[in-house]
mmCIF file of N, CA and C in Angstrom:
data_model
loop_
_atom_site.group_PDB
_atom_site.id
_atom_site.type_symbol
_atom_site.label_atom_id
_atom_site.label_comp_id
_atom_site.label_asym_id
_atom_site.label_seq_id
_atom_site.Cartn_x
_atom_site.Cartn_y
_atom_site.Cartn_z
ATOM 1 N N UNK A 1 -16.801 14.184 -6.639
ATOM 2 C CA UNK A 1 -15.648 13.238 -6.692
ATOM 3 C C UNK A 1 -15.914 12.247 -5.612
ATOM 4 N N UNK A 2 -15.739 10.970 -5.927
ATOM 5 C CA UNK A 2 -15.890 9.884 -4.871
ATOM 6 C C UNK A 2 -14.649 9.807 -4.080
ATOM 7 N N UNK A 3 -14.856 9.477 -2.885
ATOM 8 C CA UNK A 3 -13.693 9.402 -1.909
ATOM 9 C C UNK A 3 -12.936 8.083 -1.994
ATOM 10 N N UNK A 4 -13.486 7.006 -2.530
ATOM 11 C CA UNK A 4 -12.840 5.704 -2.602
ATOM 12 C C UNK A 4 -13.368 4.902 -3.699
ATOM 13 N N UNK A 5 -12.745 3.900 -4.129
ATOM 14 C CA UNK A 5 -13.228 2.956 -5.221
ATOM 15 C C UNK A 5 -13.797 1.761 -4.513
ATOM 16 N N UNK A 6 -14.663 1.240 -5.256
ATOM 17 C CA UNK A 6 -15.237 -0.093 -4.705
ATOM 18 C C UNK A 6 -14.389 -1.196 -5.250
ATOM 19 N N UNK A 7 -13.900 -2.031 -4.290
ATOM 20 C CA UNK A 7 -12.930 -3.111 -4.600
ATOM 21 C C UNK A 7 -13.759 -4.367 -4.927
ATOM 22 N N UNK A 8 -13.672 -4.738 -6.125
ATOM 23 C CA UNK A 8 -14.476 -5.939 -6.581
ATOM 24 C C UNK A 8 -13.313 -6.876 -7.086
ATOM 25 N N UNK A 9 -12.849 -7.769 -6.325
ATOM 26 C CA UNK A 9 -11.761 -8.684 -6.824
ATOM 27 C C UNK A 9 -12.076 -9.621 -7.897
ATOM 28 N N UNK A 10 -13.339 -9.862 -8.071
ATOM 29 C CA UNK A 10 -13.827 -10.749 -9.175
ATOM 30 C C UNK A 10 -13.687 -10.002 -10.500
ATOM 31 N N UNK A 11 -13.513 -8.716 -10.580
ATOM 32 C CA UNK A 11 -13.317 -7.954 -11.815
ATOM 33 C C UNK A 11 -11.840 -7.854 -12.155
ATOM 34 N N UNK A 12 -10.953 -8.318 -11.345
ATOM 35 C CA UNK A 12 -9.451 -8.078 -11.576
ATOM 36 C C UNK A 12 -9.139 -9.042 -12.684
ATOM 37 N N UNK A 13 -8.455 -8.596 -13.709
ATOM 38 C CA UNK A 13 -7.986 -9.421 -14.823
ATOM 39 C C UNK A 13 -6.885 -10.381 -14.300
ATOM 40 N N UNK A 14 -6.997 -11.644 -14.818
ATOM 41 C CA UNK A 14 -6.120 -12.633 -14.305
ATOM 42 C C UNK A 14 -4.743 -12.331 -14.813
ATOM 43 N N UNK A 15 -4.563 -11.768 -15.921
ATOM 44 C CA UNK A 15 -3.145 -11.368 -16.485
ATOM 45 C C UNK A 15 -2.531 -10.482 -15.430
ATOM 46 N N UNK A 16 -3.279 -9.461 -14.935
ATOM 47 C CA UNK A 16 -2.666 -8.419 -14.124
ATOM 48 C C UNK A 16 -2.272 -9.018 -12.753
ATOM 49 N N UNK A 17 -3.139 -9.998 -12.322
ATOM 50 C CA UNK A 17 -2.885 -10.598 -10.937
ATOM 51 C C UNK A 17 -1.555 -11.500 -11.111
ATOM 52 N N UNK A 18 -1.268 -11.995 -12.137
ATOM 53 C CA UNK A 18 -0.058 -12.860 -12.264
ATOM 54 C C UNK A 18 1.207 -12.014 -12.208
ATOM 55 N N UNK A 19 1.077 -10.793 -12.794
ATOM 56 C CA UNK A 19 2.243 -9.860 -12.665
ATOM 57 C C UNK A 19 2.525 -9.275 -11.412
ATOM 58 N N UNK A 20 1.596 -9.352 -10.496
ATOM 59 C CA UNK A 20 1.783 -8.760 -9.127
ATOM 60 C C UNK A 20 2.210 -9.759 -8.171
ATOM 61 N N UNK A 21 2.890 -9.356 -7.110
ATOM 62 C CA UNK A 21 3.228 -10.376 -6.095
ATOM 63 C C UNK A 21 2.076 -11.085 -5.492
ATOM 64 N N UNK A 22 2.175 -12.154 -4.960
ATOM 65 C CA UNK A 22 0.980 -12.979 -4.503
ATOM 66 C C UNK A 22 0.493 -12.316 -3.141
ATOM 67 N N UNK A 23 -0.700 -11.837 -3.265
ATOM 68 C CA UNK A 23 -1.397 -11.218 -2.109
ATOM 69 C C UNK A 23 -2.751 -11.861 -2.039
ATOM 70 N N UNK A 24 -3.347 -11.733 -0.798
ATOM 71 C CA UNK A 24 -4.701 -12.208 -0.726
ATOM 72 C C UNK A 24 -5.636 -11.121 -1.235
ATOM 73 N N UNK A 25 -6.925 -11.352 -1.323
ATOM 74 C CA UNK A 25 -7.815 -10.448 -1.904
ATOM 75 C C UNK A 25 -7.940 -9.184 -1.116
ATOM 76 N N UNK A 26 -7.960 -9.268 0.249
ATOM 77 C CA UNK A 26 -8.032 -8.044 1.113
ATOM 78 C C UNK A 26 -6.918 -7.229 0.896
ATOM 79 N N UNK A 27 -5.637 -7.796 0.863
ATOM 80 C CA UNK A 27 -4.458 -7.056 0.658
ATOM 81 C C UNK A 27 -4.415 -6.303 -0.721
ATOM 82 N N UNK A 28 -4.912 -6.987 -1.862
ATOM 83 C CA UNK A 28 -5.119 -6.418 -3.152
ATOM 84 C C UNK A 28 -6.002 -5.221 -3.111
ATOM 85 N N UNK A 29 -7.121 -5.314 -2.436
ATOM 86 C CA UNK A 29 -8.118 -4.234 -2.350
ATOM 87 C C UNK A 29 -7.481 -3.051 -1.555
ATOM 88 N N UNK A 30 -6.756 -3.293 -0.492
ATOM 89 C CA UNK A 30 -6.084 -2.209 0.246
ATOM 90 C C UNK A 30 -5.073 -1.507 -0.561
ATOM 91 N N UNK A 31 -4.319 -2.297 -1.276
ATOM 92 C CA UNK A 31 -3.338 -1.834 -2.252
ATOM 93 C C UNK A 31 -3.872 -0.914 -3.292
ATOM 94 N N UNK A 32 -5.040 -1.316 -3.930
ATOM 95 C CA UNK A 32 -5.696 -0.665 -4.900
ATOM 96 C C UNK A 32 -6.309 0.698 -4.433
ATOM 97 N N UNK A 33 -6.941 0.629 -3.178
ATOM 98 C CA UNK A 33 -7.433 1.805 -2.645
ATOM 99 C C UNK A 33 -6.388 2.801 -2.268
ATOM 100 N N UNK A 34 -5.240 2.237 -1.762
ATOM 101 C CA UNK A 34 -4.124 3.189 -1.402
ATOM 102 C C UNK A 34 -3.635 4.014 -2.572
ATOM 103 N N UNK A 35 -3.428 3.263 -3.729
ATOM 104 C CA UNK A 35 -3.025 3.936 -4.992
ATOM 105 C C UNK A 35 -4.044 5.002 -5.449
ATOM 106 N N UNK A 36 -5.358 4.629 -5.260
ATOM 107 C CA UNK A 36 -6.341 5.474 -5.737
ATOM 108 C C UNK A 36 -6.357 6.784 -4.861
ATOM 109 N N UNK A 37 -6.262 6.634 -3.526
ATOM 110 C CA UNK A 37 -6.247 7.712 -2.676
ATOM 111 C C UNK A 37 -5.070 8.615 -2.946
ATOM 112 N N UNK A 38 -3.938 8.035 -3.169
ATOM 113 C CA UNK A 38 -2.794 8.753 -3.423
ATOM 114 C C UNK A 38 -2.893 9.621 -4.743
ATOM 115 N N UNK A 39 -3.576 8.947 -5.664
ATOM 116 C CA UNK A 39 -3.819 9.709 -6.934
ATOM 117 C C UNK A 39 -4.658 10.917 -6.661
ATOM 118 N N UNK A 40 -5.725 10.814 -5.877
ATOM 119 C CA UNK A 40 -6.603 11.886 -5.548
ATOM 120 C C UNK A 40 -5.880 12.938 -4.865
ATOM 121 N N UNK A 41 -5.011 12.605 -3.929
ATOM 122 C CA UNK A 41 -4.286 13.669 -3.212
ATOM 123 C C UNK A 41 -3.323 14.350 -4.026
ATOM 124 N N UNK A 42 -2.627 13.676 -4.860
ATOM 125 C CA UNK A 42 -1.628 14.255 -5.750
ATOM 126 C C UNK A 42 -2.328 15.163 -6.783
ATOM 127 N N UNK A 43 -3.471 14.802 -7.284
ATOM 128 C CA UNK A 43 -4.216 15.585 -8.216
ATOM 129 C C UNK A 43 -4.700 16.801 -7.479
ATOM 130 N N UNK A 44 -5.126 16.789 -6.313
ATOM 131 C CA UNK A 44 -5.584 17.907 -5.577
ATOM 132 C C UNK A 44 -4.522 18.931 -5.369
ATOM 133 N N UNK A 45 -3.176 18.449 -5.267
ATOM 134 C CA UNK A 45 -2.036 19.249 -4.998
ATOM 135 C C UNK A 45 -1.593 19.758 -6.359
ATOM 136 N N UNK A 46 -2.121 19.311 -7.442
ATOM 137 C CA UNK A 46 -1.612 19.828 -8.790
ATOM 138 C C UNK A 46 -0.507 19.013 -9.329
ATOM 139 N N UNK A 47 -0.166 17.926 -8.663
ATOM 140 C CA UNK A 47 1.020 17.107 -9.184
ATOM 141 C C UNK A 47 0.386 15.961 -10.155
ATOM 142 N N UNK A 48 0.074 16.448 -11.226
ATOM 143 C CA UNK A 48 -0.778 15.579 -12.189
ATOM 144 C C UNK A 48 0.010 14.457 -12.686
ATOM 145 N N UNK A 49 1.275 14.602 -12.990
ATOM 146 C CA UNK A 49 2.050 13.412 -13.489
ATOM 147 C C UNK A 49 2.113 12.341 -12.498
ATOM 148 N N UNK A 50 2.339 12.750 -11.189
ATOM 149 C CA UNK A 50 2.401 11.689 -10.179
ATOM 150 C C UNK A 50 1.046 11.083 -9.917
ATOM 151 N N UNK A 51 0.004 11.911 -9.945
ATOM 152 C CA UNK A 51 -1.351 11.313 -9.790
ATOM 153 C C UNK A 51 -1.648 10.300 -10.864
ATOM 154 N N UNK A 52 -1.183 10.616 -12.107
ATOM 155 C CA UNK A 52 -1.453 9.697 -13.215
ATOM 156 C C UNK A 52 -0.770 8.429 -12.965
ATOM 157 N N UNK A 53 0.383 8.403 -12.462
ATOM 158 C CA UNK A 53 1.159 7.199 -12.062
ATOM 159 C C UNK A 53 0.440 6.360 -11.046
ATOM 160 N N UNK A 54 -0.044 7.123 -10.060
ATOM 161 C CA UNK A 54 -0.822 6.314 -9.004
ATOM 162 C C UNK A 54 -2.118 5.759 -9.621
ATOM 163 N N UNK A 55 -2.843 6.413 -10.439
ATOM 164 C CA UNK A 55 -4.045 5.827 -11.012
ATOM 165 C C UNK A 55 -3.707 4.679 -11.945
ATOM 166 N N UNK A 56 -2.592 4.795 -12.609
ATOM 167 C CA UNK A 56 -2.153 3.647 -13.526
ATOM 168 C C UNK A 56 -1.834 2.401 -12.776
ATOM 169 N N UNK A 57 -1.346 2.606 -11.595
ATOM 170 C CA UNK A 57 -1.150 1.366 -10.630
ATOM 171 C C UNK A 57 -2.383 0.752 -10.279
ATOM 172 N N UNK A 58 -3.443 1.498 -10.007
ATOM 173 C CA UNK A 58 -4.743 0.892 -9.837
ATOM 174 C C UNK A 58 -5.185 0.051 -10.988
ATOM 175 N N UNK A 59 -5.022 0.599 -12.200
ATOM 176 C CA UNK A 59 -5.431 -0.074 -13.417
ATOM 177 C C UNK A 59 -4.561 -1.265 -13.641
ATOM 178 N N UNK A 60 -3.384 -1.333 -13.113
ATOM 179 C CA UNK A 60 -2.515 -2.492 -13.203
ATOM 180 C C UNK A 60 -3.144 -3.598 -12.449
ATOM 181 N N UNK A 61 -3.797 -3.293 -11.344
ATOM 182 C CA UNK A 61 -4.419 -4.333 -10.542
ATOM 183 C C UNK A 61 -5.748 -4.589 -11.002
ATOM 184 N N UNK A 62 -6.590 -3.568 -11.402
ATOM 185 C CA UNK A 62 -7.914 -3.860 -11.934
ATOM 186 C C UNK A 62 -8.138 -3.030 -13.091
ATOM 187 N N UNK A 63 -8.015 -3.593 -14.301
ATOM 188 C CA UNK A 63 -8.088 -2.809 -15.525
ATOM 189 C C UNK A 63 -9.518 -2.353 -15.874
ATOM 190 N N UNK A 64 -10.478 -2.802 -15.023
ATOM 191 C CA UNK A 64 -11.956 -2.340 -15.272
ATOM 192 C C UNK A 64 -12.300 -1.303 -14.303
ATOM 193 N N UNK A 65 -11.432 -0.682 -13.566
ATOM 194 C CA UNK A 65 -11.771 0.299 -12.595
ATOM 195 C C UNK A 65 -12.243 1.608 -13.366
ATOM 196 N N UNK A 66 -13.506 1.746 -13.519
ATOM 197 C CA UNK A 66 -14.124 2.893 -14.263
ATOM 198 C C UNK A 66 -13.887 4.153 -13.740
ATOM 199 N N UNK A 67 -13.902 4.384 -12.427
ATOM 200 C CA UNK A 67 -13.720 5.574 -11.814
ATOM 201 C C UNK A 67 -12.331 6.073 -12.003
ATOM 202 N N UNK A 68 -11.409 5.162 -11.999
ATOM 203 C CA UNK A 68 -10.011 5.537 -12.222
ATOM 204 C C UNK A 68 -9.789 6.043 -13.647
ATOM 205 N N UNK A 69 -10.430 5.367 -14.637
ATOM 206 C CA UNK A 69 -10.296 5.809 -15.979
ATOM 207 C C UNK A 69 -10.869 7.192 -16.131
ATOM 208 N N UNK A 70 -11.994 7.463 -15.434
ATOM 209 C CA UNK A 70 -12.536 8.746 -15.502
ATOM 210 C C UNK A 70 -11.615 9.856 -14.834
ATOM 211 N N UNK A 71 -10.918 9.492 -13.868
ATOM 212 C CA UNK A 71 -9.926 10.444 -13.256
ATOM 213 C C UNK A 71 -8.766 10.678 -14.168
ATOM 214 N N UNK A 72 -8.306 9.636 -14.847
ATOM 215 C CA UNK A 72 -7.275 9.842 -15.808
ATOM 216 C C UNK A 72 -7.664 10.781 -16.926
ATOM 217 N N UNK A 73 -8.925 10.708 -17.363
ATOM 218 C CA UNK A 73 -9.430 11.613 -18.379
ATOM 219 C C UNK A 73 -9.462 13.015 -17.826
ATOM 220 N N UNK A 74 -9.902 13.214 -16.613
ATOM 221 C CA UNK A 74 -9.936 14.519 -15.985
ATOM 222 C C UNK A 74 -8.502 15.115 -15.806
ATOM 223 N N UNK A 75 -7.525 14.256 -15.616
ATOM 224 C CA UNK A 75 -6.112 14.732 -15.552
ATOM 225 C C UNK A 75 -5.639 15.287 -16.923
ATOM 226 N N UNK A 76 -6.072 14.518 -17.961
ATOM 227 C CA UNK A 76 -5.703 15.040 -19.379
ATOM 228 C C UNK A 76 -6.279 16.384 -19.566
ATOM 229 N N UNK A 77 -7.506 16.585 -19.168
ATOM 230 C CA UNK A 77 -8.059 17.948 -19.475
ATOM 231 C C UNK A 77 -7.507 18.972 -18.602
ATOM 232 N N UNK A 78 -7.211 18.650 -17.381
ATOM 233 C CA UNK A 78 -6.514 19.705 -16.446
ATOM 234 C C UNK A 78 -5.060 19.936 -16.929
ATOM 235 N N UNK A 79 -4.505 19.077 -17.493
ATOM 236 C CA UNK A 79 -3.106 19.184 -17.995
ATOM 237 C C UNK A 79 -3.076 20.186 -19.044
ATOM 238 N N UNK A 80 -4.171 20.437 -19.881
ATOM 239 C CA UNK A 80 -4.248 21.369 -20.968
ATOM 240 C C UNK A 80 -4.367 22.675 -20.591
ATOM 241 N N UNK A 81 -4.777 22.995 -19.345
ATOM 242 C CA UNK A 81 -4.974 24.353 -18.786
ATOM 243 C C UNK A 81 -3.694 25.009 -18.311
ATOM 244 N N UNK A 82 -3.486 26.246 -18.690
ATOM 245 C CA UNK A 82 -2.268 26.952 -18.209
ATOM 246 C C UNK A 82 -2.198 26.885 -16.640
ATOM 247 N N UNK A 83 -1.028 26.579 -16.050
ATOM 248 C CA UNK A 83 -0.851 26.561 -14.675
ATOM 249 C C UNK A 83 -1.660 25.635 -13.881
ATOM 250 N N UNK A 84 -2.347 24.803 -14.678
ATOM 251 C CA UNK A 84 -3.284 23.692 -14.057
ATOM 252 C C UNK A 84 -4.455 24.318 -13.259
ATOM 253 N N UNK A 85 -4.792 25.549 -13.658
ATOM 254 C CA UNK A 85 -5.904 26.294 -12.994
ATOM 255 C C UNK A 85 -7.191 25.814 -13.499
ATOM 256 N N UNK A 86 -8.064 25.280 -12.642
ATOM 257 C CA UNK A 86 -9.273 24.685 -13.026
ATOM 258 C C UNK A 86 -10.328 25.648 -13.584
ATOM 259 N N UNK A 87 -10.026 26.977 -13.223
ATOM 260 C CA UNK A 87 -10.955 28.031 -13.605
ATOM 261 C C UNK A 87 -10.593 28.580 -14.984
ATOM 262 N N UNK A 88 -9.556 28.208 -15.476
ATOM 263 C CA UNK A 88 -9.068 28.724 -16.827
ATOM 264 C C UNK A 88 -9.852 28.055 -17.921
ATOM 265 N N UNK A 89 -10.451 28.995 -18.756
ATOM 266 C CA UNK A 89 -11.088 28.463 -19.915
ATOM 267 C C UNK A 89 -10.265 28.269 -21.156
ATOM 268 N N UNK A 90 -10.572 27.143 -21.840
ATOM 269 C CA UNK A 90 -9.802 26.709 -22.997
ATOM 270 C C UNK A 90 -10.758 27.100 -24.159
ATOM 271 N N UNK A 91 -10.304 27.841 -25.108
ATOM 272 C CA UNK A 91 -11.150 28.254 -26.246
ATOM 273 C C UNK A 91 -10.390 27.793 -27.519
#
């Protein structure tokens, strides 16, 4: 698992940027990384719905954040396991 995302402001969709308050590029990167790290922490605690919300906030800023999309897919898989136990097999 990666500890942080790479902030590439030139990949941010112009539509998403218009919907957010006016921030400079550095602030947008910090905001995006903060949501990403929050999602990681919440996922580690098993609070999957909250983690999903945090990751979706990242995608609101940068819809091309591939790592975040991967983490959202992992959350979907984890959500199918009883008690969110990563060692439980699904047959």
